[in-house]
């Protein structure tokens, strides 16, 4: 059976001391409570702390992910971070397509395509976020919006690249709002996403690909969400910042 995956997206939170003490404590709890037998855990700290995080988690069952990367190999792009820089400190995973990157940093499908290209070139695993707005759901366009997002990005790549992807379905109206999709709403969309992978790449890939849910996951709703047939885990923002909450989610 596929292990469920839980990813902590810390966004622009936790300084050096908070990051390192969180990771050391979390590691201890995960090993004591044997959480690693049931869940794959990925932590996405801020850029400055990726290296120390990687050192702390080296040789353990936890891994780290960057929250973003630039789409160009290197050059005069002040303030940006390249894939080769990340690789040089041992990072091998990246979150792409997060709705906050689209909203505040104007990331388009065209930019995302370039980011996917360069990430795959360097052998990175990609946690790729897709999701609809509240307005799109109200207008009953959520399925077509998701299909379009996939067609313009991941579906541009051949089947042999699909094992580099984890999909995170994150309805934008549920991110950081405390409003979660019901398990039924989420399951329906996850089933649809899997059917799109089935149509495009066949049964084997559609079954193997992990589709996570993200959007106000908490210690109280995680169990119901994770128990849905097509939900392979979660991408967790706010509730991953407090260790007690995050551990409860991992135990769900
Ligand atoms: C996210 O930012 O990916 C996320 C799911 O955030 P939150 O859990 O806070 O809604």
mmCIF file of C-alpha atoms and ligand atoms in Angstrom:
data_model
loop_
_atom_site.group_PDB
_atom_site.id
_atom_site.type_symbol
_atom_site.label_atom_id
_atom_site.label_comp_id
_atom_site.label_asym_id
_atom_site.label_seq_id
_atom_site.Cartn_x
_atom_site.Cartn_y
_atom_site.Cartn_z
ATOM 1 C CA UNK A 1 0.000 0.000 0.000
ATOM 2 C CA UNK A 2 1.136 3.578 -0.746
ATOM 3 C CA UNK A 3 2.385 5.418 2.334
ATOM 4 C CA UNK A 4 0.458 8.636 2.956
ATOM 5 C CA UNK A 5 2.564 11.756 2.503
ATOM 6 C CA UNK A 6 2.298 14.788 4.785
ATOM 7 C CA UNK A 7 4.135 17.956 3.819
ATOM 8 C CA UNK A 8 4.680 20.946 6.117
ATOM 9 C CA UNK A 9 4.750 24.173 4.136
ATOM 10 C CA UNK A 10 6.144 26.691 6.594
ATOM 11 C CA UNK A 11 5.959 29.594 4.136
ATOM 12 C CA UNK A 12 7.714 32.709 5.538
ATOM 13 C CA UNK A 13 7.638 31.487 9.153
ATOM 14 C CA UNK A 14 10.138 30.140 11.705
ATOM 15 C CA UNK A 15 13.587 31.643 12.212
ATOM 16 C CA UNK A 16 16.823 29.665 12.612
ATOM 17 C CA UNK A 17 16.206 28.663 16.228
ATOM 18 C CA UNK A 18 12.546 27.802 15.715
ATOM 19 C CA UNK A 19 13.400 25.744 12.625
ATOM 20 C CA UNK A 20 16.201 23.734 14.199
ATOM 21 C CA UNK A 21 14.488 23.062 17.520
ATOM 22 C CA UNK A 22 11.220 22.109 15.774
ATOM 23 C CA UNK A 23 13.016 19.607 13.553
ATOM 24 C CA UNK A 24 15.002 18.026 16.399
ATOM 25 C CA UNK A 25 11.868 17.656 18.541
ATOM 26 C CA UNK A 26 9.760 16.392 15.655
ATOM 27 C CA UNK A 27 12.328 13.777 14.730
ATOM 28 C CA UNK A 28 12.377 12.500 18.305
ATOM 29 C CA UNK A 29 8.568 12.247 18.434
ATOM 30 C CA UNK A 30 8.325 10.596 15.013
ATOM 31 C CA UNK A 31 10.800 7.907 15.986
ATOM 32 C CA UNK A 32 9.294 7.355 19.456
ATOM 33 C CA UNK A 33 5.765 7.034 18.083
ATOM 34 C CA UNK A 34 6.861 5.119 14.975
ATOM 35 C CA UNK A 35 5.048 7.600 12.734
ATOM 36 C CA UNK A 36 7.603 6.900 10.019
ATOM 37 C CA UNK A 37 6.094 3.442 9.448
ATOM 38 C CA UNK A 38 2.811 4.982 8.373
ATOM 39 C CA UNK A 39 3.586 8.359 6.832
ATOM 40 C CA UNK A 40 6.229 9.942 4.643
ATOM 41 C CA UNK A 41 7.011 13.374 6.089
ATOM 42 C CA UNK A 42 8.446 16.275 4.104
ATOM 43 C CA UNK A 43 9.288 19.672 5.609
ATOM 44 C CA UNK A 44 9.539 22.851 3.532
ATOM 45 C CA UNK A 45 11.396 25.524 5.544
ATOM 46 C CA UNK A 46 12.547 28.903 4.218
ATOM 47 C CA UNK A 47 15.536 29.136 1.875
ATOM 48 C CA UNK A 48 18.120 30.251 4.495
ATOM 49 C CA UNK A 49 17.437 27.181 6.647
ATOM 50 C CA UNK A 50 17.326 24.459 4.010
ATOM 51 C CA UNK A 51 20.948 23.499 4.531
ATOM 52 C CA UNK A 52 20.819 23.200 8.312
ATOM 53 C CA UNK A 53 17.479 21.407 8.037
ATOM 54 C CA UNK A 54 19.001 18.948 5.610
ATOM 55 C CA UNK A 55 21.908 18.342 7.984
ATOM 56 C CA UNK A 56 19.561 17.690 10.899
ATOM 57 C CA UNK A 57 17.414 15.296 8.866
ATOM 58 C CA UNK A 58 20.285 13.548 7.049
ATOM 59 C CA UNK A 59 19.879 9.765 7.160
ATOM 60 C CA UNK A 60 16.440 9.994 8.788
ATOM 61 C CA UNK A 61 12.990 9.169 7.457
ATOM 62 C CA UNK A 62 12.157 12.870 6.974
ATOM 63 C CA UNK A 63 13.153 14.909 3.959
ATOM 64 C CA UNK A 64 13.101 18.566 3.039
ATOM 65 C CA UNK A 65 11.710 20.546 0.153
ATOM 66 C CA UNK A 66 12.261 24.079 -1.103
ATOM 67 C CA UNK A 67 9.153 26.259 -1.366
ATOM 68 C CA UNK A 68 10.136 27.713 -4.723
ATOM 69 C CA UNK A 69 12.940 27.983 -7.274
ATOM 70 C CA UNK A 70 13.800 30.304 -10.135
ATOM 71 C CA UNK A 71 13.117 29.166 -13.673
ATOM 72 C CA UNK A 72 16.507 30.164 -15.096
ATOM 73 C CA UNK A 73 19.770 28.290 -14.583
ATOM 74 C CA UNK A 74 21.856 31.244 -13.318
ATOM 75 C CA UNK A 75 22.597 34.896 -14.056
ATOM 76 C CA UNK A 76 21.655 38.438 -13.145
ATOM 77 C CA UNK A 77 18.442 37.827 -11.211
ATOM 78 C CA UNK A 78 18.990 39.620 -7.933
ATOM 79 C CA UNK A 79 17.448 37.904 -4.982
ATOM 80 C CA UNK A 80 16.629 34.663 -6.744
ATOM 81 C CA UNK A 81 17.721 31.068 -6.032
ATOM 82 C CA UNK A 82 18.537 28.507 -8.729
ATOM 83 C CA UNK A 83 17.974 24.753 -8.845
ATOM 84 C CA UNK A 84 21.716 24.074 -9.016
ATOM 85 C CA UNK A 85 22.215 26.120 -5.813
ATOM 86 C CA UNK A 86 19.571 24.040 -4.081
ATOM 87 C CA UNK A 87 21.082 20.825 -5.364
ATOM 88 C CA UNK A 88 24.524 21.872 -4.132
ATOM 89 C CA UNK A 89 23.202 21.862 -0.547
ATOM 90 C CA UNK A 90 21.434 18.539 -0.962
ATOM 91 C CA UNK A 91 17.886 19.692 -1.708
ATOM 92 C CA UNK A 92 16.069 17.436 -4.173
ATOM 93 C CA UNK A 93 12.424 18.498 -3.890
ATOM 94 C CA UNK A 94 10.533 21.705 -4.593
ATOM 95 C CA UNK A 95 6.976 22.994 -4.252
ATOM 96 C CA UNK A 96 5.778 24.654 -7.471
ATOM 97 C CA UNK A 97 2.564 26.380 -8.436
ATOM 98 C CA UNK A 98 1.436 27.401 -4.963
ATOM 99 C CA UNK A 99 -1.472 29.842 -5.211
ATOM 100 C CA UNK A 100 0.385 32.405 -3.073
ATOM 101 C CA UNK A 101 3.169 32.440 -5.693
ATOM 102 C CA UNK A 102 0.546 32.985 -8.384
ATOM 103 C CA UNK A 103 -1.226 35.724 -6.432
ATOM 104 C CA UNK A 104 1.697 37.715 -4.994
ATOM 105 C CA UNK A 105 4.484 36.912 -7.473
ATOM 106 C CA UNK A 106 2.442 36.624 -10.655
ATOM 107 C CA UNK A 107 3.509 33.113 -11.572
ATOM 108 C CA UNK A 108 1.755 32.019 -14.742
ATOM 109 C CA UNK A 109 1.485 28.603 -16.342
ATOM 110 C CA UNK A 110 4.248 29.687 -18.758
ATOM 111 C CA UNK A 111 6.621 30.450 -15.871
ATOM 112 C CA UNK A 112 5.609 27.228 -14.158
ATOM 113 C CA UNK A 113 6.390 25.235 -17.281
ATOM 114 C CA UNK A 114 9.924 26.647 -17.217
ATOM 115 C CA UNK A 115 10.249 25.909 -13.500
ATOM 116 C CA UNK A 116 9.151 22.320 -14.081
ATOM 117 C CA UNK A 117 11.629 21.951 -16.960
ATOM 118 C CA UNK A 118 14.603 23.145 -14.979
ATOM 119 C CA UNK A 119 13.610 21.175 -11.870
ATOM 120 C CA UNK A 120 13.301 17.953 -13.865
ATOM 121 C CA UNK A 121 16.608 18.671 -15.584
ATOM 122 C CA UNK A 122 18.248 18.583 -12.143
ATOM 123 C CA UNK A 123 16.314 15.476 -11.094
ATOM 124 C CA UNK A 124 14.120 17.222 -8.534
ATOM 125 C CA UNK A 125 10.832 15.829 -7.279
ATOM 126 C CA UNK A 126 8.061 18.374 -7.715
ATOM 127 C CA UNK A 127 5.147 18.948 -5.379
ATOM 128 C CA UNK A 128 2.809 20.618 -7.825
ATOM 129 C CA UNK A 129 -0.158 22.639 -6.566
ATOM 130 C CA UNK A 130 -3.412 23.104 -8.434
ATOM 131 C CA UNK A 131 -6.684 24.594 -7.251
ATOM 132 C CA UNK A 132 -9.709 26.693 -8.093
ATOM 133 C CA UNK A 133 -11.015 29.967 -6.651
ATOM 134 C CA UNK A 134 -14.285 30.246 -4.736
ATOM 135 C CA UNK A 135 -15.822 32.087 -7.681
ATOM 136 C CA UNK A 136 -14.851 29.297 -10.085
ATOM 137 C CA UNK A 137 -16.402 26.693 -7.770
ATOM 138 C CA UNK A 138 -19.566 28.797 -7.389
ATOM 139 C CA UNK A 139 -19.818 28.937 -11.175
ATOM 140 C CA UNK A 140 -19.324 25.143 -11.253
ATOM 141 C CA UNK A 141 -16.161 25.565 -13.274
ATOM 142 C CA UNK A 142 -13.841 23.885 -10.766
ATOM 143 C CA UNK A 143 -13.387 20.650 -12.739
ATOM 144 C CA UNK A 144 -12.594 22.416 -15.991
ATOM 145 C CA UNK A 145 -10.225 24.833 -14.214
ATOM 146 C CA UNK A 146 -8.256 21.950 -12.722
ATOM 147 C CA UNK A 147 -8.146 20.132 -16.056
ATOM 148 C CA UNK A 148 -6.858 23.256 -17.750
ATOM 149 C CA UNK A 149 -4.150 23.799 -15.108
ATOM 150 C CA UNK A 150 -2.922 20.229 -15.609
ATOM 151 C CA UNK A 151 -3.060 20.383 -19.392
ATOM 152 C CA UNK A 152 -1.047 23.616 -19.488
ATOM 153 C CA UNK A 153 1.657 22.298 -17.144
ATOM 154 C CA UNK A 154 2.277 18.699 -16.060
ATOM 155 C CA UNK A 155 0.507 17.109 -19.010
ATOM 156 C CA UNK A 156 3.095 18.700 -21.289
ATOM 157 C CA UNK A 157 5.569 16.126 -19.955
ATOM 158 C CA UNK A 158 5.953 12.473 -20.944
ATOM 159 C CA UNK A 159 4.900 9.507 -18.816
ATOM 160 C CA UNK A 160 8.457 8.633 -17.749
ATOM 161 C CA UNK A 161 8.612 11.954 -15.843
ATOM 162 C CA UNK A 162 5.443 11.314 -13.848
ATOM 163 C CA UNK A 163 7.230 9.577 -10.974
ATOM 164 C CA UNK A 164 8.888 12.931 -10.221
ATOM 165 C CA UNK A 165 5.517 14.512 -9.387
ATOM 166 C CA UNK A 166 3.328 14.707 -6.313
ATOM 167 C CA UNK A 167 0.068 16.568 -6.930
ATOM 168 C CA UNK A 168 -1.402 18.845 -4.262
ATOM 169 C CA UNK A 169 -5.032 19.773 -4.821
ATOM 170 C CA UNK A 170 -5.424 23.032 -2.918
ATOM 171 C CA UNK A 171 -8.728 24.853 -3.403
ATOM 172 C CA UNK A 172 -7.663 28.493 -3.113
ATOM 173 C CA UNK A 173 -10.712 29.359 -0.999
ATOM 174 C CA UNK A 174 -9.528 26.871 1.611
ATOM 175 C CA UNK A 175 -5.906 28.021 1.956
ATOM 176 C CA UNK A 176 -5.273 29.810 5.233
ATOM 177 C CA UNK A 177 -8.978 30.576 5.634
ATOM 178 C CA UNK A 178 -10.010 27.928 8.153
ATOM 179 C CA UNK A 179 -12.574 26.796 5.545
ATOM 180 C CA UNK A 180 -11.807 23.231 4.511
ATOM 181 C CA UNK A 181 -13.262 21.320 1.612
ATOM 182 C CA UNK A 182 -15.498 18.579 2.980
ATOM 183 C CA UNK A 183 -14.020 15.092 2.645
ATOM 184 C CA UNK A 184 -16.682 14.418 -0.018
ATOM 185 C CA UNK A 185 -15.829 17.561 -2.016
ATOM 186 C CA UNK A 186 -12.126 16.753 -1.824
ATOM 187 C CA UNK A 187 -12.609 13.067 -2.705
ATOM 188 C CA UNK A 188 -14.722 13.993 -5.724
ATOM 189 C CA UNK A 189 -12.005 16.281 -7.047
ATOM 190 C CA UNK A 190 -9.185 13.839 -6.267
ATOM 191 C CA UNK A 191 -11.051 11.082 -8.085
ATOM 192 C CA UNK A 192 -11.468 13.413 -11.040
ATOM 193 C CA UNK A 193 -7.770 14.332 -11.048
ATOM 194 C CA UNK A 194 -6.845 10.639 -10.954
ATOM 195 C CA UNK A 195 -9.192 9.991 -13.875
ATOM 196 C CA UNK A 196 -7.394 12.695 -15.866
ATOM 197 C CA UNK A 197 -4.072 10.963 -15.191
ATOM 198 C CA UNK A 198 -5.691 7.691 -16.236
ATOM 199 C CA UNK A 199 -6.859 9.183 -19.552
ATOM 200 C CA UNK A 200 -3.525 10.796 -20.261
ATOM 201 C CA UNK A 201 -1.001 8.252 -18.922
ATOM 202 C CA UNK A 202 -2.899 5.016 -18.198
ATOM 203 C CA UNK A 203 -3.851 2.965 -15.177
ATOM 204 C CA UNK A 204 -0.420 2.287 -13.666
ATOM 205 C CA UNK A 205 0.578 5.961 -13.411
ATOM 206 C CA UNK A 206 -2.885 7.083 -12.302
ATOM 207 C CA UNK A 207 -2.788 4.606 -9.421
ATOM 208 C CA UNK A 208 0.798 5.353 -8.475
ATOM 209 C CA UNK A 209 0.681 9.150 -8.480
ATOM 210 C CA UNK A 210 0.152 10.683 -5.041
ATOM 211 C CA UNK A 211 -2.587 13.304 -4.869
ATOM 212 C CA UNK A 212 -2.500 15.300 -1.627
ATOM 213 C CA UNK A 213 -5.164 17.632 -0.297
ATOM 214 C CA UNK A 214 -4.221 21.099 1.007
ATOM 215 C CA UNK A 215 -6.353 23.864 2.523
ATOM 216 C CA UNK A 216 -6.882 24.431 6.249
ATOM 217 C CA UNK A 217 -6.020 20.877 7.267
ATOM 218 C CA UNK A 218 -6.101 20.681 11.046
ATOM 219 C CA UNK A 219 -5.762 18.071 13.757
ATOM 220 C CA UNK A 220 -9.564 17.810 13.808
ATOM 221 C CA UNK A 221 -10.286 17.266 10.106
ATOM 222 C CA UNK A 222 -7.162 15.405 8.939
ATOM 223 C CA UNK A 223 -8.404 11.902 9.748
ATOM 224 C CA UNK A 224 -11.599 12.249 7.718
ATOM 225 C CA UNK A 225 -9.777 13.748 4.777
ATOM 226 C CA UNK A 226 -6.959 11.181 4.798
ATOM 227 C CA UNK A 227 -9.419 8.297 4.976
ATOM 228 C CA UNK A 228 -10.849 9.128 1.543
ATOM 229 C CA UNK A 229 -9.904 6.653 -1.145
ATOM 230 C CA UNK A 230 -8.139 9.077 -3.481
ATOM 231 C CA UNK A 231 -6.537 11.340 -0.880
ATOM 232 C CA UNK A 232 -2.934 10.258 -0.427
ATOM 233 C CA UNK A 233 -2.045 12.730 2.318
ATOM 234 C CA UNK A 234 -1.877 16.460 2.837
ATOM 235 C CA UNK A 235 -0.008 19.695 2.273
ATOM 236 C CA UNK A 236 -0.303 21.588 5.541
ATOM 237 C CA UNK A 237 0.322 25.293 6.096
ATOM 238 C CA UNK A 238 -0.763 26.944 9.374
ATOM 239 C CA UNK A 239 -1.286 23.729 11.313
ATOM 240 C CA UNK A 240 2.265 22.589 10.557
ATOM 241 C CA UNK A 241 3.740 25.516 12.487
ATOM 242 C CA UNK A 242 2.869 24.156 15.928
ATOM 243 C CA UNK A 243 4.478 20.834 16.738
ATOM 244 C CA UNK A 244 1.573 19.473 18.845
ATOM 245 C CA UNK A 245 -0.888 20.160 16.031
ATOM 246 C CA UNK A 246 1.396 18.791 13.354
ATOM 247 C CA UNK A 247 2.081 15.571 15.269
ATOM 248 C CA UNK A 248 -1.673 15.037 15.714
ATOM 249 C CA UNK A 249 -2.079 15.423 11.946
ATOM 250 C CA UNK A 250 0.710 12.914 11.366
ATOM 251 C CA UNK A 251 -1.036 10.491 13.691
ATOM 252 C CA UNK A 252 -4.364 10.880 11.835
HETATM 253 C C1 LIG B 1 -0.802 25.865 1.980
HETATM 254 O O1 LIG B 1 -0.374 27.008 2.032
HETATM 255 O O2 LIG B 1 -0.343 25.055 1.157
HETATM 256 C C2 LIG B 1 -1.863 25.502 2.904
HETATM 257 C C3 LIG B 1 -2.530 24.415 2.655
HETATM 258 O O3 LIG B 1 -2.087 26.363 3.943
HETATM 259 P P1 LIG B 1 -3.150 26.173 5.137
HETATM 260 O O4 LIG B 1 -3.004 24.757 5.634
HETATM 261 O O5 LIG B 1 -2.774 27.173 6.140
HETATM 262 O O6 LIG B 1 -4.496 26.390 4.551
#
